[in-house]
mmCIF file of C-alpha atoms in Angstrom:
data_model
loop_
_atom_site.group_PDB
_atom_site.id
_atom_site.type_symbol
_atom_site.label_atom_id
_atom_site.label_comp_id
_atom_site.label_asym_id
_atom_site.label_seq_id
_atom_site.Cartn_x
_atom_site.Cartn_y
_atom_site.Cartn_z
ATOM 1 C CA MET B 1 -15.678 17.900 5.064
ATOM 2 C CA THR B 2 -15.379 15.273 7.787
ATOM 3 C CA ASP B 3 -12.145 13.242 7.779
ATOM 4 C CA ALA B 4 -13.264 9.612 7.987
ATOM 5 C CA PHE B 5 -9.789 8.228 8.668
ATOM 6 C CA ARG B 6 -8.695 7.541 12.253
ATOM 7 C CA HIS B 7 -5.250 6.435 13.359
ATOM 8 C CA GLU B 8 -6.782 3.641 15.448
ATOM 9 C CA TYR B 9 -7.868 1.875 12.257
ATOM 10 C CA PHE B 10 -4.201 1.485 11.393
ATOM 11 C CA ASP B 11 -1.949 1.496 14.450
ATOM 12 C CA ASP B 12 -4.204 -0.599 16.702
ATOM 13 C CA PHE B 13 -4.615 -3.327 14.104
ATOM 14 C CA GLU B 14 -0.905 -3.307 13.323
ATOM 15 C CA ARG B 15 -0.047 -3.605 17.011
ATOM 16 C CA ASP B 16 -2.442 -6.524 17.422
ATOM 17 C CA HIS B 17 -1.124 -8.318 14.314
ATOM 18 C CA PRO B 18 2.679 -8.074 14.612
ATOM 19 C CA ASN B 19 3.525 -10.963 12.301
ATOM 20 C CA ILE B 20 1.228 -9.684 9.566
ATOM 21 C CA PHE B 21 2.838 -6.258 9.967
ATOM 22 C CA ALA B 22 6.296 -7.852 9.673
ATOM 23 C CA SER B 23 5.254 -9.824 6.563
ATOM 24 C CA LYS B 24 3.959 -6.681 4.891
ATOM 25 C CA LEU B 25 7.101 -4.767 5.873
ATOM 26 C CA LYS B 26 9.295 -7.463 4.293
ATOM 27 C CA LEU B 27 7.277 -7.173 1.098
ATOM 28 C CA LEU B 28 7.666 -3.388 1.096
ATOM 29 C CA GLU B 29 11.435 -3.607 1.615
ATOM 30 C CA THR B 30 11.733 -6.227 -1.136
ATOM 31 C CA ALA B 31 9.769 -4.000 -3.510
ATOM 32 C CA ILE B 32 11.634 -0.738 -2.979
ATOM 33 C CA THR B 33 15.079 -2.373 -3.073
ATOM 34 C CA LEU B 34 14.242 -4.773 -5.930
ATOM 35 C CA ASP B 35 15.004 -7.659 -3.587
ATOM 36 C CA GLY B 36 18.124 -6.032 -2.175
ATOM 37 C CA SER B 37 19.702 -5.054 -5.499
ATOM 38 C CA ARG B 38 19.499 -1.236 -5.196
ATOM 39 C CA GLU B 39 19.747 1.696 -2.814
ATOM 40 C CA THR B 40 16.466 3.515 -2.283
ATOM 41 C CA GLY B 41 17.843 7.093 -2.512
ATOM 42 C CA TYR B 42 15.390 9.984 -2.260
ATOM 43 C CA THR B 43 12.153 8.286 -1.267
ATOM 44 C CA VAL B 44 8.524 9.436 -1.253
ATOM 45 C CA SER B 45 5.663 7.545 0.384
ATOM 46 C CA VAL B 46 2.143 8.262 -0.888
ATOM 47 C CA GLY B 47 -0.842 7.589 1.352
ATOM 48 C CA ALA B 48 1.379 6.705 4.299
ATOM 49 C CA GLY B 49 -1.340 6.937 6.904
ATOM 50 C CA THR B 50 0.213 7.395 10.339
ATOM 51 C CA GLY B 51 3.745 6.674 9.109
ATOM 52 C CA SER B 52 3.990 3.366 10.965
ATOM 53 C CA TYR B 53 5.623 1.506 8.078
ATOM 54 C CA GLU B 54 7.861 4.462 7.311
ATOM 55 C CA ALA B 55 9.035 4.409 10.942
ATOM 56 C CA ALA B 56 9.717 0.673 10.644
ATOM 57 C CA LEU B 57 11.651 1.276 7.429
ATOM 58 C CA ARG B 58 13.713 3.941 9.194
ATOM 59 C CA ALA B 59 14.495 1.484 11.993
ATOM 60 C CA ASP B 60 15.761 -0.935 9.326
ATOM 61 C CA GLY B 61 17.991 1.712 7.733
ATOM 62 C CA PHE B 62 15.725 2.975 4.922
ATOM 63 C CA GLU B 63 14.967 6.689 5.063
ATOM 64 C CA VAL B 64 11.661 8.090 3.793
ATOM 65 C CA ASP B 65 12.307 11.703 2.839
ATOM 66 C CA ARG B 66 8.744 12.866 2.228
ATOM 67 C CA ILE B 67 5.230 11.657 2.903
ATOM 68 C CA ILE B 68 2.127 12.626 0.924
ATOM 69 C CA GLU B 69 -1.026 12.054 3.004
ATOM 70 C CA PRO B 70 -4.395 13.699 2.318
ATOM 71 C CA SER B 71 -5.991 12.844 5.677
ATOM 72 C CA ALA B 72 -5.391 15.544 8.306
ATOM 73 C CA ASN B 73 -6.011 13.030 11.103
ATOM 74 C CA LEU B 74 -3.336 10.671 9.787
ATOM 75 C CA ALA B 75 -0.899 13.376 8.694
ATOM 76 C CA VAL B 76 -0.600 14.711 12.230
ATOM 77 C CA GLU B 77 0.401 11.242 13.448
ATOM 78 C CA ALA B 78 3.056 10.911 10.732
ATOM 79 C CA ARG B 79 4.471 14.342 11.621
ATOM 80 C CA ALA B 80 4.645 13.279 15.254
ATOM 81 C CA ARG B 81 6.927 10.469 14.103
ATOM 82 C CA GLY B 82 9.284 13.072 12.669
ATOM 83 C CA PHE B 83 8.432 12.886 8.963
ATOM 84 C CA ASP B 84 8.163 15.686 6.416
ATOM 85 C CA VAL B 85 4.462 15.434 5.512
ATOM 86 C CA THR B 86 2.589 17.209 2.739
ATOM 87 C CA GLU B 87 -1.158 17.113 3.361
ATOM 88 C CA ALA B 88 -2.473 16.679 -0.180
ATOM 89 C CA PHE B 89 -3.557 14.227 -2.834
ATOM 90 C CA ALA B 90 -0.665 12.877 -4.901
ATOM 91 C CA GLN B 91 -2.106 14.265 -8.127
ATOM 92 C CA ASN B 92 -1.922 17.765 -6.634
ATOM 93 C CA VAL B 93 1.767 17.652 -5.669
ATOM 94 C CA PRO B 94 4.012 19.104 -8.423
ATOM 95 C CA PHE B 95 7.221 17.100 -8.076
ATOM 96 C CA GLU B 96 10.036 18.120 -10.398
ATOM 97 C CA ASP B 97 10.892 15.789 -13.248
ATOM 98 C CA SER B 98 13.687 13.268 -12.567
ATOM 99 C CA SER B 99 13.761 14.198 -8.868
ATOM 100 C CA ILE B 100 12.743 10.951 -7.120
ATOM 101 C CA ASP B 101 14.608 7.657 -6.746
ATOM 102 C CA THR B 102 11.832 5.672 -5.064
ATOM 103 C CA MET B 103 8.103 6.229 -4.696
ATOM 104 C CA PHE B 104 5.753 3.779 -3.065
ATOM 105 C CA TYR B 105 2.078 3.375 -2.246
ATOM 106 C CA ASN B 106 1.909 0.912 0.649
ATOM 107 C CA GLY B 107 -1.801 0.171 0.731
ATOM 108 C CA SER B 108 -4.828 1.189 -1.227
ATOM 109 C CA ALA B 109 -4.323 4.927 -1.718
ATOM 110 C CA PHE B 110 -4.625 4.399 -5.475
ATOM 111 C CA GLY B 111 -7.873 2.518 -4.825
ATOM 112 C CA PHE B 112 -9.532 5.859 -4.148
ATOM 113 C CA ILE B 113 -8.506 7.323 -7.541
ATOM 114 C CA ASP B 114 -10.583 7.010 -10.714
ATOM 115 C CA GLU B 115 -8.998 5.449 -13.797
ATOM 116 C CA ALA B 116 -8.505 8.621 -15.868
ATOM 117 C CA THR B 117 -6.830 10.451 -12.982
ATOM 118 C CA LEU B 118 -4.707 7.417 -12.125
ATOM 119 C CA ARG B 119 -3.540 7.045 -15.719
ATOM 120 C CA ASP B 120 -2.386 10.672 -15.729
ATOM 121 C CA LEU B 121 -0.805 10.234 -12.293
ATOM 122 C CA PHE B 122 1.270 7.235 -13.360
ATOM 123 C CA SER B 123 2.460 9.198 -16.392
ATOM 124 C CA ALA B 124 3.470 12.023 -14.052
ATOM 125 C CA HIS B 125 5.297 9.585 -11.771
ATOM 126 C CA TYR B 126 7.224 8.243 -14.760
ATOM 127 C CA ARG B 127 8.477 11.770 -15.468
ATOM 128 C CA GLN B 128 9.195 12.459 -11.792
ATOM 129 C CA LEU B 129 11.359 9.374 -11.302
ATOM 130 C CA LYS B 130 15.055 9.422 -12.092
ATOM 131 C CA PRO B 131 16.332 6.891 -14.669
ATOM 132 C CA GLY B 132 16.351 3.555 -12.860
ATOM 133 C CA GLY B 133 13.843 4.872 -10.337
ATOM 134 C CA VAL B 134 11.199 2.648 -8.791
ATOM 135 C CA LEU B 135 7.445 3.048 -8.344
ATOM 136 C CA ALA B 136 6.016 0.359 -6.041
ATOM 137 C CA LEU B 137 2.297 -0.303 -5.615
ATOM 138 C CA LEU B 138 1.328 -2.580 -2.714
ATOM 139 C CA ASP B 139 -2.260 -3.651 -2.220
ATOM 140 C CA VAL B 140 -4.805 -6.404 -1.593
ATOM 141 C CA PRO B 141 -5.851 -7.983 -4.933
ATOM 142 C CA PRO B 142 -9.642 -8.181 -5.342
ATOM 143 C CA ALA B 143 -9.597 -11.936 -6.076
ATOM 144 C CA SER B 144 -7.310 -12.826 -3.160
ATOM 145 C CA ALA B 145 -8.693 -14.486 -0.034
ATOM 146 C CA LEU B 146 -8.593 -11.214 1.885
ATOM 147 C CA GLY B 147 -9.896 -9.184 -1.047
ATOM 148 C CA LEU B 148 -12.927 -11.413 -1.482
ATOM 149 C CA ALA B 149 -13.645 -11.494 2.251
ATOM 150 C CA VAL B 150 -13.448 -7.718 2.558
ATOM 151 C CA GLN B 151 -15.738 -7.158 -0.423
ATOM 152 C CA ALA B 152 -18.216 -9.734 0.912
ATOM 153 C CA SER B 153 -18.214 -7.968 4.274
ATOM 154 C CA PHE B 154 -19.500 -4.803 2.594
ATOM 155 C CA LEU B 155 -22.720 -6.658 1.809
ATOM 156 C CA ILE B 156 -23.240 -8.299 5.205
ATOM 157 C CA THR B 157 -24.743 -6.240 8.020
ATOM 158 C CA GLN B 158 -25.322 -8.961 10.610
ATOM 159 C CA LYS B 159 -22.709 -10.925 12.533
ATOM 160 C CA SER B 160 -21.128 -13.567 10.296
ATOM 161 C CA TYR B 161 -18.204 -15.940 10.016
ATOM 162 C CA ILE B 162 -16.630 -13.583 7.486
ATOM 163 C CA SER B 163 -16.558 -10.772 10.052
ATOM 164 C CA GLU B 164 -14.935 -13.126 12.576
ATOM 165 C CA VAL B 165 -12.286 -14.145 10.035
ATOM 166 C CA LEU B 166 -11.529 -10.519 9.182
ATOM 167 C CA ARG B 167 -11.022 -9.716 12.863
ATOM 168 C CA SER B 168 -8.411 -12.479 13.018
ATOM 169 C CA SER B 169 -6.618 -11.020 10.009
ATOM 170 C CA TRP B 170 -5.817 -7.322 9.697
ATOM 171 C CA TYR B 171 -8.866 -5.641 8.244
ATOM 172 C CA SER B 172 -10.947 -3.225 10.292
ATOM 173 C CA ALA B 173 -14.630 -3.101 9.393
ATOM 174 C CA ASP B 174 -14.559 0.578 10.413
ATOM 175 C CA THR B 175 -11.887 1.523 7.883
ATOM 176 C CA PRO B 176 -13.299 3.647 5.036
ATOM 177 C CA HIS B 177 -13.879 1.455 1.992
ATOM 178 C CA LYS B 178 -11.792 2.128 -1.081
ATOM 179 C CA GLU B 179 -13.953 2.727 -4.127
ATOM 180 C CA TYR B 180 -11.950 0.979 -6.848
ATOM 181 C CA TRP B 181 -10.813 -2.656 -6.751
ATOM 182 C CA ARG B 182 -8.478 -3.446 -9.659
ATOM 183 C CA THR B 183 -6.472 -6.552 -10.473
ATOM 184 C CA THR B 184 -2.698 -6.552 -10.717
ATOM 185 C CA ASP B 185 -3.036 -6.973 -14.476
ATOM 186 C CA GLU B 186 -5.250 -3.881 -14.668
ATOM 187 C CA TYR B 187 -2.672 -1.841 -12.767
ATOM 188 C CA ARG B 188 0.034 -3.263 -15.021
ATOM 189 C CA ALA B 189 -1.837 -1.930 -18.063
ATOM 190 C CA LEU B 190 -2.178 1.516 -16.462
ATOM 191 C CA LEU B 191 1.536 1.619 -15.662
ATOM 192 C CA GLU B 192 2.445 0.576 -19.198
ATOM 193 C CA SER B 193 0.243 3.350 -20.575
ATOM 194 C CA GLY B 194 2.241 5.735 -18.392
ATOM 195 C CA GLY B 195 5.523 4.722 -20.012
ATOM 196 C CA PHE B 196 6.798 1.909 -17.777
ATOM 197 C CA THR B 197 8.069 -1.205 -19.527
ATOM 198 C CA ARG B 198 9.916 -3.115 -16.778
ATOM 199 C CA LEU B 199 7.449 -4.530 -14.251
ATOM 200 C CA LEU B 200 8.111 -6.948 -11.382
ATOM 201 C CA THR B 201 5.853 -8.606 -8.799
ATOM 202 C CA TRP B 202 6.250 -10.080 -5.327
ATOM 203 C CA GLN B 203 3.688 -11.394 -2.847
ATOM 204 C CA THR B 204 3.162 -12.495 0.743
ATOM 205 C CA LEU B 205 0.368 -13.551 3.155
ATOM 206 C CA ARG B 206 -0.487 -16.700 1.212
ATOM 207 C CA ARG B 207 -1.956 -18.658 4.137
ATOM 208 C CA HIS B 208 -5.631 -18.862 5.028
ATOM 209 C CA LEU B 209 -6.642 -15.629 6.749
ATOM 210 C CA ILE B 210 -7.026 -17.111 10.231
ATOM 211 C CA TYR B 211 -3.412 -18.314 10.207
ATOM 212 C CA GLN B 212 -1.641 -15.275 8.756
ATOM 213 C CA ASN B 213 -0.628 -13.804 12.110
ATOM 214 C CA GLU B 214 0.825 -17.030 13.497
ATOM 215 C CA SER B 215 4.294 -16.325 12.072
ATOM 216 C CA VAL B 216 6.040 -14.035 9.590
ATOM 217 C CA GLU B 217 5.474 -15.257 6.041
ATOM 218 C CA PRO B 218 8.146 -15.232 3.317
ATOM 219 C CA VAL B 219 8.115 -12.962 0.282
ATOM 220 C CA VAL B 220 8.044 -14.802 -3.031
ATOM 221 C CA GLN B 221 7.859 -13.725 -6.658
ATOM 222 C CA GLY B 222 4.514 -13.511 -8.412
ATOM 223 C CA TYR B 223 1.072 -12.148 -7.654
ATOM 224 C CA GLN B 224 -1.487 -14.934 -8.081
ATOM 225 C CA GLU B 225 -1.523 -16.328 -4.528
ATOM 226 C CA GLY B 226 -0.897 -13.650 -1.933
ATOM 227 C CA SER B 227 -3.364 -11.495 -0.035
ATOM 228 C CA TYR B 228 -0.757 -8.737 -0.289
ATOM 229 C CA VAL B 229 1.016 -8.050 -3.576
ATOM 230 C CA ALA B 230 3.684 -5.609 -4.740
ATOM 231 C CA LEU B 231 3.662 -4.481 -8.361
ATOM 232 C CA VAL B 232 6.916 -2.653 -9.039
ATOM 233 C CA ALA B 233 7.599 -0.477 -12.077
ATOM 234 C CA VAL B 234 11.179 0.516 -12.969
ATOM 235 C CA LYS B 235 11.915 3.525 -15.147
#
């Protein structure tokens, strides 16, 4: 089967949008540390792509111990950055119970997973986390400015203002489209069905899309404004 993912979809856009990258990195660090209140411990990143954010975390003093990445094209890039990479889907990796301090999905890896599989996966993650462990899901909400623009772009084949706006933000029209768009509330319900009861949210990239790369945006609590949102579940 052809691997549709290419590292250029990720690294080139991140290089060309440094302030957006920095805003998203701040959100990721806020999520996995619960806004600086915990150590991250043994950490697993799921759907890490090329490992660019994991490398940035490492530069900031946060170690990612293992990466799960199903794309062979992206996994080779993450290995080249020095990470321990398992080339597999998360649902096929048998982590031991109570073995992980922090697990995060930085992006839409869970947007490629059907609801029944995802429900079982979140239940498995609950077992795999240590008491007090953190599962962080970071993604573009479907009703956010970026979410709506991306979904509209799927339906537009000719040149349009939407495509111009997306080029000024951080979405590549060539990136494979995730199949499932779910709201934060829908993910909250799936996490609760998996056993999680303490859920927290943070957000960033609240400006209009054409201005998001002008400067690094702050991370604030909530999920109803940002084009990038972290939903964090604590065991």
